[in-house]
Structure formats: C-alpha cells, structure tokens
mmCIF file of C-alpha atoms in Angstrom:
data_model
loop_
_atom_site.group_PDB
_atom_site.id
_atom_site.type_symbol
_atom_site.label_atom_id
_atom_site.label_comp_id
_atom_site.label_asym_id
_atom_site.label_seq_id
_atom_site.Cartn_x
_atom_site.Cartn_y
_atom_site.Cartn_z
ATOM 1 C CA MET S 177 -2.141 46.736 48.738
ATOM 2 C CA ALA S 178 -1.173 44.850 45.624
ATOM 3 C CA GLU S 179 -0.824 46.988 42.570
ATOM 4 C CA THR S 180 -3.218 46.125 39.772
ATOM 5 C CA THR S 181 -1.965 46.455 36.240
ATOM 6 C CA THR S 182 -4.011 46.541 33.100
ATOM 7 C CA THR S 183 -2.957 45.824 29.576
ATOM 8 C CA THR S 184 -4.271 47.975 26.791
ATOM 9 C CA PRO S 185 -5.243 45.893 23.779
ATOM 10 C CA VAL S 186 -3.349 46.649 20.614
ATOM 11 C CA ALA S 187 -5.416 47.846 17.715
ATOM 12 C CA GLY S 188 -6.759 44.900 15.778
ATOM 13 C CA ASP S 189 -6.390 42.449 18.694
ATOM 14 C CA ASP S 190 -9.387 40.589 20.073
ATOM 15 C CA PRO S 191 -9.213 40.647 23.889
ATOM 16 C CA SER S 192 -11.358 37.502 24.051
ATOM 17 C CA ARG S 193 -8.716 35.460 22.197
ATOM 18 C CA PRO S 194 -5.458 34.295 23.756
ATOM 19 C CA HIS S 195 -2.173 35.640 22.475
ATOM 20 C CA ASP S 196 -0.515 33.614 19.737
ATOM 21 C CA ASP S 197 1.510 30.675 20.925
ATOM 22 C CA PRO S 198 4.669 30.208 18.825
ATOM 23 C CA SER S 199 4.375 26.448 19.263
ATOM 24 C CA ARG S 200 0.927 26.353 17.676
ATOM 25 C CA PRO S 201 0.337 26.455 13.913
ATOM 26 C CA HIS S 202 -0.957 29.751 12.590
ATOM 27 C CA ASP S 203 -4.185 29.908 10.672
ATOM 28 C CA GLY S 204 -2.401 31.813 7.943
ATOM 29 C CA ARG S 205 -0.402 28.847 6.764
ATOM 30 C CA ASP S 206 -0.806 27.960 3.146
ATOM 31 C CA ASP S 207 -2.332 24.706 1.980
ATOM 32 C CA SER S 208 1.015 23.068 1.288
ATOM 33 C CA SER S 209 2.165 23.694 4.857
ATOM 34 C CA ARG S 210 -1.035 22.193 6.227
ATOM 35 C CA ALA S 211 -0.639 19.172 3.936
ATOM 36 C CA TYR S 212 2.919 18.599 5.144
ATOM 37 C CA GLY S 213 1.722 18.973 8.731
ATOM 38 C CA VAL S 214 -1.009 16.360 8.295
ATOM 39 C CA LEU S 215 1.406 14.025 6.532
ATOM 40 C CA GLY S 216 3.948 14.433 9.325
ATOM 41 C CA ASP S 217 1.310 13.734 11.982
ATOM 42 C CA SER S 218 0.138 10.660 10.085
ATOM 43 C CA LEU S 219 3.636 9.226 9.725
ATOM 44 C CA ARG S 220 4.414 9.932 13.368
ATOM 45 C CA THR S 221 1.182 8.265 14.508
ATOM 46 C CA TYR S 222 1.727 5.263 12.259
ATOM 47 C CA ARG S 223 5.292 4.827 13.506
ATOM 48 C CA MET S 224 4.249 4.979 17.170
ATOM 49 C CA VAL S 225 1.351 2.537 16.844
ATOM 50 C CA ALA S 226 3.297 0.100 14.655
ATOM 51 C CA ALA S 227 6.290 0.221 17.028
ATOM 52 C CA MET S 228 3.984 -0.650 19.917
ATOM 53 C CA TRP S 229 2.716 -3.762 18.131
ATOM 54 C CA ILE S 230 6.226 -4.740 17.026
ATOM 55 C CA ARG S 231 7.429 -4.597 20.640
ATOM 56 C CA SER S 232 4.466 -6.739 21.630
ATOM 57 C CA THR S 233 5.280 -9.244 18.886
ATOM 58 C CA MET S 234 8.968 -9.463 19.772
ATOM 59 C CA THR S 235 8.093 -10.357 23.354
ATOM 60 C CA TYR S 236 7.566 -13.904 22.062
ATOM 61 C CA ARG S 237 10.474 -14.262 19.668
ATOM 62 C CA SER S 238 10.091 -17.991 19.047
ATOM 63 C CA SER S 239 6.437 -17.584 18.130
ATOM 64 C CA PHE S 240 7.307 -14.677 15.831
ATOM 65 C CA ALA S 241 10.041 -16.667 14.089
ATOM 66 C CA LEU S 242 7.634 -19.552 13.529
ATOM 67 C CA THR S 243 4.851 -17.360 12.092
ATOM 68 C CA LEU S 244 7.370 -15.516 9.903
ATOM 69 C CA PHE S 245 8.686 -18.793 8.500
ATOM 70 C CA THR S 246 5.126 -20.027 7.977
ATOM 71 C CA SER S 247 4.231 -16.876 6.055
ATOM 72 C CA PHE S 248 7.337 -17.322 3.895
ATOM 73 C CA CYS S 249 6.474 -20.946 3.106
ATOM 74 C CA VAL S 250 2.789 -20.333 2.391
ATOM 75 C CA THR S 251 3.524 -17.606 -0.143
ATOM 76 C CA PHE S 252 6.335 -19.668 -1.656
ATOM 77 C CA PHE S 253 3.768 -22.290 -2.673
ATOM 78 C CA ASP S 254 2.443 -19.776 -5.216
ATOM 79 C CA PHE S 255 5.834 -19.836 -6.892
ATOM 80 C CA VAL S 256 5.995 -23.631 -6.629
ATOM 81 C CA VAL S 257 3.006 -23.720 -9.002
ATOM 82 C CA ILE S 258 5.074 -21.804 -11.563
ATOM 83 C CA LEU S 259 8.019 -24.172 -11.024
ATOM 84 C CA LEU S 260 5.810 -27.215 -11.634
ATOM 85 C CA MET S 261 4.294 -25.576 -14.694
ATOM 86 C CA PHE S 262 7.695 -24.963 -16.278
ATOM 87 C CA GLY S 263 8.620 -28.539 -15.499
ATOM 88 C CA GLN S 264 6.179 -29.475 -18.279
ATOM 89 C CA VAL S 265 6.557 -26.552 -20.722
ATOM 90 C CA LYS S 266 9.419 -24.396 -21.905
ATOM 91 C CA GLY S 267 7.487 -21.149 -22.127
ATOM 92 C CA LEU S 268 4.277 -19.503 -20.976
ATOM 93 C CA GLY S 269 2.661 -17.079 -23.392
ATOM 94 C CA GLY S 270 6.036 -16.622 -25.093
ATOM 95 C CA PHE S 271 7.802 -15.837 -21.795
ATOM 96 C CA SER S 272 10.657 -17.871 -20.377
ATOM 97 C CA PHE S 273 10.899 -19.065 -16.778
ATOM 98 C CA ALA S 274 13.270 -16.238 -15.815
ATOM 99 C CA GLU S 275 10.918 -13.633 -17.302
ATOM 100 C CA VAL S 276 7.876 -15.018 -15.474
ATOM 101 C CA ALA S 277 9.913 -15.137 -12.261
ATOM 102 C CA PHE S 278 10.770 -11.475 -12.822
ATOM 103 C CA LEU S 279 7.084 -10.607 -13.186
ATOM 104 C CA TYR S 280 6.327 -12.640 -10.073
ATOM 105 C CA GLY S 281 9.080 -10.961 -8.064
ATOM 106 C CA THR S 282 8.224 -7.373 -8.977
ATOM 107 C CA ALA S 283 4.481 -7.783 -8.381
ATOM 108 C CA GLY S 284 4.944 -9.870 -5.243
ATOM 109 C CA THR S 285 7.439 -7.497 -3.651
ATOM 110 C CA ALA S 286 5.251 -4.459 -4.334
ATOM 111 C CA PHE S 287 2.151 -6.183 -2.978
ATOM 112 C CA GLY S 288 4.048 -7.538 0.026
ATOM 113 C CA ILE S 289 5.155 -4.050 1.046
ATOM 114 C CA ALA S 290 1.601 -2.729 0.700
ATOM 115 C CA ASP S 291 0.165 -5.679 2.618
ATOM 116 C CA LEU S 292 2.735 -5.236 5.391
ATOM 117 C CA THR S 293 1.981 -1.548 5.857
ATOM 118 C CA MET S 294 -1.756 -1.334 5.045
ATOM 119 C CA GLY S 295 -3.033 -4.899 5.458
ATOM 120 C CA SER S 296 -4.887 -4.070 8.674
ATOM 121 C CA LEU S 297 -7.406 -2.064 6.666
ATOM 122 C CA GLN S 298 -9.118 -5.364 5.850
ATOM 123 C CA ARG S 299 -10.748 -5.160 9.290
ATOM 124 C CA MET S 300 -12.489 -1.872 8.496
ATOM 125 C CA GLY S 301 -15.833 -3.560 7.813
ATOM 126 C CA LYS S 302 -15.782 -5.288 11.215
ATOM 127 C CA ARG S 303 -14.862 -2.042 12.976
ATOM 128 C CA VAL S 304 -17.717 -0.187 11.333
ATOM 129 C CA ARG S 305 -20.137 -3.003 12.094
ATOM 130 C CA ASP S 306 -19.310 -3.405 15.807
ATOM 131 C CA GLY S 307 -18.687 0.291 16.481
ATOM 132 C CA SER S 308 -15.038 -0.133 17.512
ATOM 133 C CA LEU S 309 -14.111 2.559 14.985
ATOM 134 C CA ASP S 310 -15.487 5.107 17.474
ATOM 135 C CA THR S 311 -12.486 4.411 19.719
ATOM 136 C CA PHE S 312 -10.115 5.555 17.002
ATOM 137 C CA LEU S 313 -12.225 8.628 16.221
ATOM 138 C CA MET S 314 -11.982 9.803 19.830
ATOM 139 C CA ARG S 315 -8.179 9.923 19.720
ATOM 140 C CA PRO S 316 -6.474 13.168 18.628
ATOM 141 C CA ALA S 317 -4.570 11.502 15.801
ATOM 142 C CA PRO S 318 -5.155 10.873 12.065
ATOM 143 C CA LEU S 319 -7.697 8.085 11.678
ATOM 144 C CA LEU S 320 -6.165 6.378 8.635
ATOM 145 C CA ALA S 321 -2.761 6.089 10.310
ATOM 146 C CA GLN S 322 -4.321 4.595 13.427
ATOM 147 C CA VAL S 323 -6.412 2.022 11.583
ATOM 148 C CA ALA S 324 -3.611 1.025 9.186
ATOM 149 C CA ALA S 325 -1.062 0.516 11.963
ATOM 150 C CA ASP S 326 -3.404 -1.180 14.440
ATOM 151 C CA LYS S 327 -2.459 -4.834 15.016
ATOM 152 C CA PHE S 328 0.615 -4.355 12.802
ATOM 153 C CA ALA S 329 1.607 -7.888 11.740
ATOM 154 C CA LEU S 330 5.355 -8.117 11.285
ATOM 155 C CA ARG S 331 4.920 -11.730 10.155
ATOM 156 C CA ARG S 332 3.748 -10.350 6.803
ATOM 157 C CA PHE S 333 7.386 -9.521 6.101
ATOM 158 C CA GLY S 334 7.703 -13.186 5.121
ATOM 159 C CA ARG S 335 5.747 -12.419 1.938
ATOM 160 C CA VAL S 336 8.098 -9.532 1.122
ATOM 161 C CA ALA S 337 11.205 -11.632 1.723
ATOM 162 C CA GLN S 338 9.927 -14.506 -0.410
ATOM 163 C CA ALA S 339 9.011 -12.300 -3.384
ATOM 164 C CA LEU S 340 12.256 -10.342 -3.104
ATOM 165 C CA LEU S 341 14.232 -13.586 -3.118
ATOM 166 C CA VAL S 342 12.495 -14.663 -6.336
ATOM 167 C CA LEU S 343 13.150 -11.231 -7.860
ATOM 168 C CA VAL S 344 16.888 -11.434 -7.114
ATOM 169 C CA TRP S 345 16.999 -14.966 -8.479
ATOM 170 C CA SER S 346 15.292 -13.883 -11.701
ATOM 171 C CA LEU S 347 17.775 -11.034 -12.152
ATOM 172 C CA LEU S 348 20.615 -13.548 -11.958
ATOM 173 C CA LEU S 349 18.972 -15.723 -14.622
ATOM 174 C CA LEU S 350 17.901 -12.974 -17.019
ATOM 175 C CA ASP S 351 19.999 -11.837 -19.944
ATOM 176 C CA VAL S 352 18.927 -8.188 -20.066
ATOM 177 C CA ALA S 353 20.757 -5.329 -21.774
ATOM 178 C CA TRP S 354 20.849 -3.062 -18.745
ATOM 179 C CA THR S 355 20.855 0.689 -19.222
ATOM 180 C CA PRO S 356 20.841 3.476 -16.609
ATOM 181 C CA VAL S 357 17.130 3.994 -17.298
ATOM 182 C CA LYS S 358 16.316 0.346 -16.642
ATOM 183 C CA VAL S 359 18.443 0.275 -13.490
ATOM 184 C CA VAL S 360 16.539 3.256 -12.056
ATOM 185 C CA LEU S 361 13.177 2.015 -13.307
ATOM 186 C CA LEU S 362 13.358 -1.270 -11.370
ATOM 187 C CA PRO S 363 13.290 0.134 -7.784
ATOM 188 C CA VAL S 364 10.908 2.892 -8.861
ATOM 189 C CA THR S 365 8.555 0.200 -10.176
ATOM 190 C CA VAL S 366 8.548 -1.679 -6.869
ATOM 191 C CA VAL S 367 7.988 1.455 -4.768
ATOM 192 C CA CYS S 368 5.271 2.896 -7.014
ATOM 193 C CA GLY S 369 3.621 -0.513 -7.275
ATOM 194 C CA ALA S 370 3.452 -0.702 -3.492
ATOM 195 C CA VAL S 371 1.881 2.774 -3.386
ATOM 196 C CA ILE S 372 -0.725 1.806 -6.010
ATOM 197 C CA PHE S 373 -1.637 -1.355 -4.118
ATOM 198 C CA ALA S 374 -1.839 0.606 -0.859
ATOM 199 C CA ALA S 375 -4.135 3.172 -2.500
ATOM 200 C CA VAL S 376 -6.392 0.382 -3.781
ATOM 201 C CA MET S 377 -6.533 -0.991 -0.220
ATOM 202 C CA VAL S 378 -7.573 2.423 1.110
ATOM 203 C CA ILE S 379 -10.264 2.715 -1.569
ATOM 204 C CA GLY S 380 -11.503 -0.764 -0.659
ATOM 205 C CA ALA S 381 -11.544 0.123 3.043
ATOM 206 C CA SER S 382 -13.495 3.292 2.217
ATOM 207 C CA ALA S 383 -16.144 1.211 0.455
ATOM 208 C CA LEU S 384 -16.585 -0.800 3.665
ATOM 209 C CA PHE S 385 -18.141 2.246 5.322
ATOM 210 C CA TRP S 386 -21.211 1.475 3.200
ATOM 211 C CA MET S 387 -20.736 -2.281 2.549
ATOM 212 C CA GLN S 388 -19.419 -3.762 5.783
ATOM 213 C CA ASP S 389 -19.508 -7.348 4.488
ATOM 214 C CA ALA S 390 -17.769 -6.708 1.160
ATOM 215 C CA ALA S 391 -14.188 -7.325 2.307
ATOM 216 C CA GLU S 392 -13.809 -10.248 -0.092
ATOM 217 C CA VAL S 393 -14.838 -8.022 -2.988
ATOM 218 C CA THR S 394 -12.054 -5.559 -2.193
ATOM 219 C CA ASN S 395 -9.601 -8.448 -1.741
ATOM 220 C CA SER S 396 -10.318 -9.540 -5.297
ATOM 221 C CA PHE S 397 -8.631 -6.340 -6.502
ATOM 222 C CA THR S 398 -5.637 -6.644 -4.149
ATOM 223 C CA TYR S 399 -4.817 -10.313 -3.606
ATOM 224 C CA GLY S 400 -6.457 -11.208 -6.912
ATOM 225 C CA GLY S 401 -4.610 -8.413 -8.685
ATOM 226 C CA ASN S 402 -1.310 -9.638 -7.282
ATOM 227 C CA THR S 403 -1.970 -13.137 -8.617
ATOM 228 C CA LEU S 404 -2.941 -11.711 -12.007
ATOM 229 C CA LEU S 405 0.264 -9.678 -12.323
ATOM 230 C CA GLN S 406 2.461 -12.678 -11.579
ATOM 231 C CA TYR S 407 1.744 -14.101 -15.044
ATOM 232 C CA PRO S 408 2.436 -12.671 -18.521
ATOM 233 C CA PRO S 409 -0.273 -10.426 -19.965
ATOM 234 C CA SER S 410 -0.139 -12.401 -23.223
ATOM 235 C CA ILE S 411 -2.052 -15.327 -21.676
ATOM 236 C CA PHE S 412 -5.063 -13.172 -20.776
ATOM 237 C CA ALA S 413 -7.834 -11.785 -22.962
ATOM 238 C CA GLN S 414 -7.240 -8.303 -24.351
ATOM 239 C CA GLU S 415 -10.383 -7.025 -22.610
ATOM 240 C CA LEU S 416 -8.950 -8.007 -19.225
ATOM 241 C CA VAL S 417 -5.605 -6.413 -20.029
ATOM 242 C CA ARG S 418 -7.335 -3.159 -21.019
ATOM 243 C CA GLY S 419 -9.307 -3.298 -17.783
ATOM 244 C CA VAL S 420 -6.193 -3.355 -15.590
ATOM 245 C CA VAL S 421 -4.694 -0.543 -17.666
ATOM 246 C CA TYR S 422 -7.580 1.902 -18.044
ATOM 247 C CA VAL S 423 -10.076 0.963 -15.291
ATOM 248 C CA VAL S 424 -8.186 -0.428 -12.288
ATOM 249 C CA PRO S 425 -4.599 0.584 -13.133
ATOM 250 C CA LEU S 426 -2.874 -2.472 -11.713
ATOM 251 C CA ALA S 427 -0.853 -2.897 -14.910
ATOM 252 C CA PHE S 428 1.274 0.056 -13.779
ATOM 253 C CA VAL S 429 2.330 -1.942 -10.710
ATOM 254 C CA SER S 430 4.617 -4.243 -12.675
ATOM 255 C CA TRP S 431 3.384 -5.295 -16.111
ATOM 256 C CA LEU S 432 4.160 -2.166 -18.124
ATOM 257 C CA PRO S 433 7.531 -1.212 -16.574
ATOM 258 C CA ALA S 434 8.592 -4.868 -16.364
ATOM 259 C CA LEU S 435 7.899 -5.383 -20.065
ATOM 260 C CA TYR S 436 10.130 -2.409 -20.845
ATOM 261 C CA VAL S 437 12.944 -3.818 -18.685
ATOM 262 C CA LEU S 438 12.608 -7.172 -20.446
ATOM 263 C CA GLY S 439 12.712 -5.477 -23.843
ATOM 264 C CA ARG S 440 9.222 -6.608 -24.787
ATOM 265 C CA PRO S 441 6.519 -4.459 -26.386
ATOM 266 C CA ALA S 442 3.602 -3.099 -24.376
ATOM 267 C CA PRO S 443 0.184 -4.756 -24.795
ATOM 268 C CA ALA S 444 -1.728 -3.815 -27.919
ATOM 269 C CA GLY S 445 -3.148 -0.310 -27.762
ATOM 270 C CA VAL S 446 -0.974 0.805 -24.830
ATOM 271 C CA PRO S 447 1.595 3.523 -25.679
ATOM 272 C CA ASP S 448 5.259 2.837 -24.970
ATOM 273 C CA TRP S 449 5.590 5.825 -22.622
ATOM 274 C CA ALA S 450 3.145 4.133 -20.218
ATOM 275 C CA ALA S 451 6.106 2.127 -18.887
ATOM 276 C CA PHE S 452 7.315 5.322 -17.179
ATOM 277 C CA ALA S 453 3.919 6.487 -15.923
ATOM 278 C CA SER S 454 3.876 4.473 -12.685
ATOM 279 C CA PRO S 455 4.822 7.477 -10.461
ATOM 280 C CA LEU S 456 2.050 9.626 -11.979
ATOM 281 C CA MET S 457 -0.449 6.785 -11.653
ATOM 282 C CA ALA S 458 0.591 6.272 -8.020
ATOM 283 C CA LEU S 459 -0.085 9.950 -7.287
ATOM 284 C CA ALA S 460 -3.455 9.767 -9.047
ATOM 285 C CA CYS S 461 -4.439 6.670 -7.079
ATOM 286 C CA CYS S 462 -3.453 8.360 -3.816
ATOM 287 C CA GLY S 463 -5.650 11.325 -4.722
ATOM 288 C CA VAL S 464 -8.638 9.099 -5.451
ATOM 289 C CA ALA S 465 -7.984 7.124 -2.259
ATOM 290 C CA GLY S 466 -7.903 10.327 -0.207
ATOM 291 C CA LEU S 467 -11.218 11.511 -1.619
ATOM 292 C CA ALA S 468 -12.820 8.099 -1.072
ATOM 293 C CA TRP S 469 -11.559 7.918 2.515
ATOM 294 C CA ARG S 470 -12.871 11.400 3.306
ATOM 295 C CA ALA S 471 -16.267 10.538 1.821
ATOM 296 C CA GLY S 472 -16.404 7.355 3.887
ATOM 297 C CA ILE S 473 -15.612 9.173 7.134
ATOM 298 C CA ARG S 474 -18.252 11.829 6.444
ATOM 299 C CA SER S 475 -20.885 9.160 5.838
ATOM 300 C CA TYR S 476 -20.076 7.262 9.052
ATOM 301 C CA ARG S 477 -22.879 7.455 11.653
ATOM 302 C CA SER S 478 -21.587 5.024 14.294
ATOM 303 C CA THR S 479 -23.652 2.125 15.670
ATOM 304 C CA GLY S 480 -25.523 4.171 18.259
ATOM 305 C CA SER S 481 -24.311 1.942 21.079
#
C-alpha cells in the first residue's frame, strides 16, 4: 500500500494558496520595481512586434528601398521651400540660412524619431471605431507597446535621415563658439525633443478614445508643430510663441535649446534657464501622456460586436 504523506502548514501560510514561485514577482515589491518591470515588458513587447514587421518589410528589399527613397525625397521638399526662399532674401526674421537649417535639422530629426517609433498611434481612432483594439487587449502584453509597434513602418527612417543630413550640413556652415555645454546640449535636445513629440502623440491617441474622427486635430500638434519649429520664432506673433512655451511645450523640442546654441536670446518673457529644461519637460509630458492613456483605456467600452 502506498504511503500517504501530509504536510503541516507553517504558521501564517494559507493552504489554499500555492507556494511562492521564485520566478514570479512578489507582491511586496515596491513601486519603483513594478515600474521598471512594466517598462521592461513594454520595451520587450515593442521590440518583438517591431522586429516582426521589419522582417516582413525586408522580405521585399527592392520595394523597401523605393519607399525609403520616396520618403526621403518627399520630406526633402520641405527644405527645398527654405532653399528657394533664401534664393530671394538674405535672412529670415534676422536668421541666416545656416541658422534656419539648424532649426530645421534639430526639429526634423526629433520629430522623425518620434514618428518612426510612435507613428502607428495615428490609427487609434480607426481601431476604436471598428473594434480591432479588442484584439490587442486580449493579449498578455502592454497595450501601448503593441499599438505603437503594430505595422512598424521602417520607411519612415527616410524622414530621420533627411533631417539629420540637413542638421550635419548646418553644423558645417555655422560659425558657433562651441563649449562643452553646447556640445552636450545638442544630442540631449534631439533626444528630449523626440520624447516630447512622442508624448504628444500618445496624448493625441488617448483623445481618440472619445473622438475617433479627430486624428487630423492631433496631427496639427505633431506634424504642424514640426513645421512651426522649422522656422525662427521671431517671424511669429508673440502670442503663438507663448502658446508653444506655456501651453503645448513644443518650444522645448528645439527652439529654446537651439537659440542657446546659436548664441541668440530666448523669446521675450522666457527665462534663459529654459534652454536647459528640455529633459524636465520631457518627463512632465511623459507623465501627462501616461495619465491620459490610462484614462482613455478605462473609458473604452468596445463596439459590442
């Protein structure tokens, strides 16, 4: 007869609950550990989904090369407008061609990186409207990472390459008194600008939970904001400049740090230290974007189909 063994529960244990699995996270983790865990899961999910779409894209290499070149040329036409403009004038709002090209390059590179990584969020309104968002909700993975990486379009790298080329060209033309602070500030500006644009895209996608047909409204703050930042702030009304500083903080993407690098004063009423506030503004925008995204998910009721 087989011998039956019994295990006496240890004081404080709940016999109805399984023993702790070392591979599973403990409930006693602090908030920072949970945050890092969610961030790690999101990055891992994004990388896997994006890699899947990149492999699919590279299956047809000739088609990819053609669409990449097309994207490069289409965005280059924006800079052609500036070239034609300076063919007739020597300055724009007191800025030389090299200085405007620098503004164009910093803003365009930052926006290109954000568009490459988060551009798929533009489809959020359609997903909410046709109920396809339910498919993502059923998967055991962070929703934002799934939606942002879905249909990852590597052709958008053409926009990044074009803006980066203009930025390098402007640096060769500029006569700037470089200091260690300015050297560090330049890449920080591009990275933080990309984060701010990405946060604005998330906020816009969150609004589509309630306004499914308002994608063009959100694009006015992203694509429109990129176009705005490509030109000197001196040619715009002061009310508009204050709006992109204090309301929608797009000025921290490139205007304020770029003016410091160029040795020009900040717009009237803006303190000089604002040129170094892009990292703090990027964190603030990410916080607002996270709250907006969570509110949008909680309000989602599916299509009922």
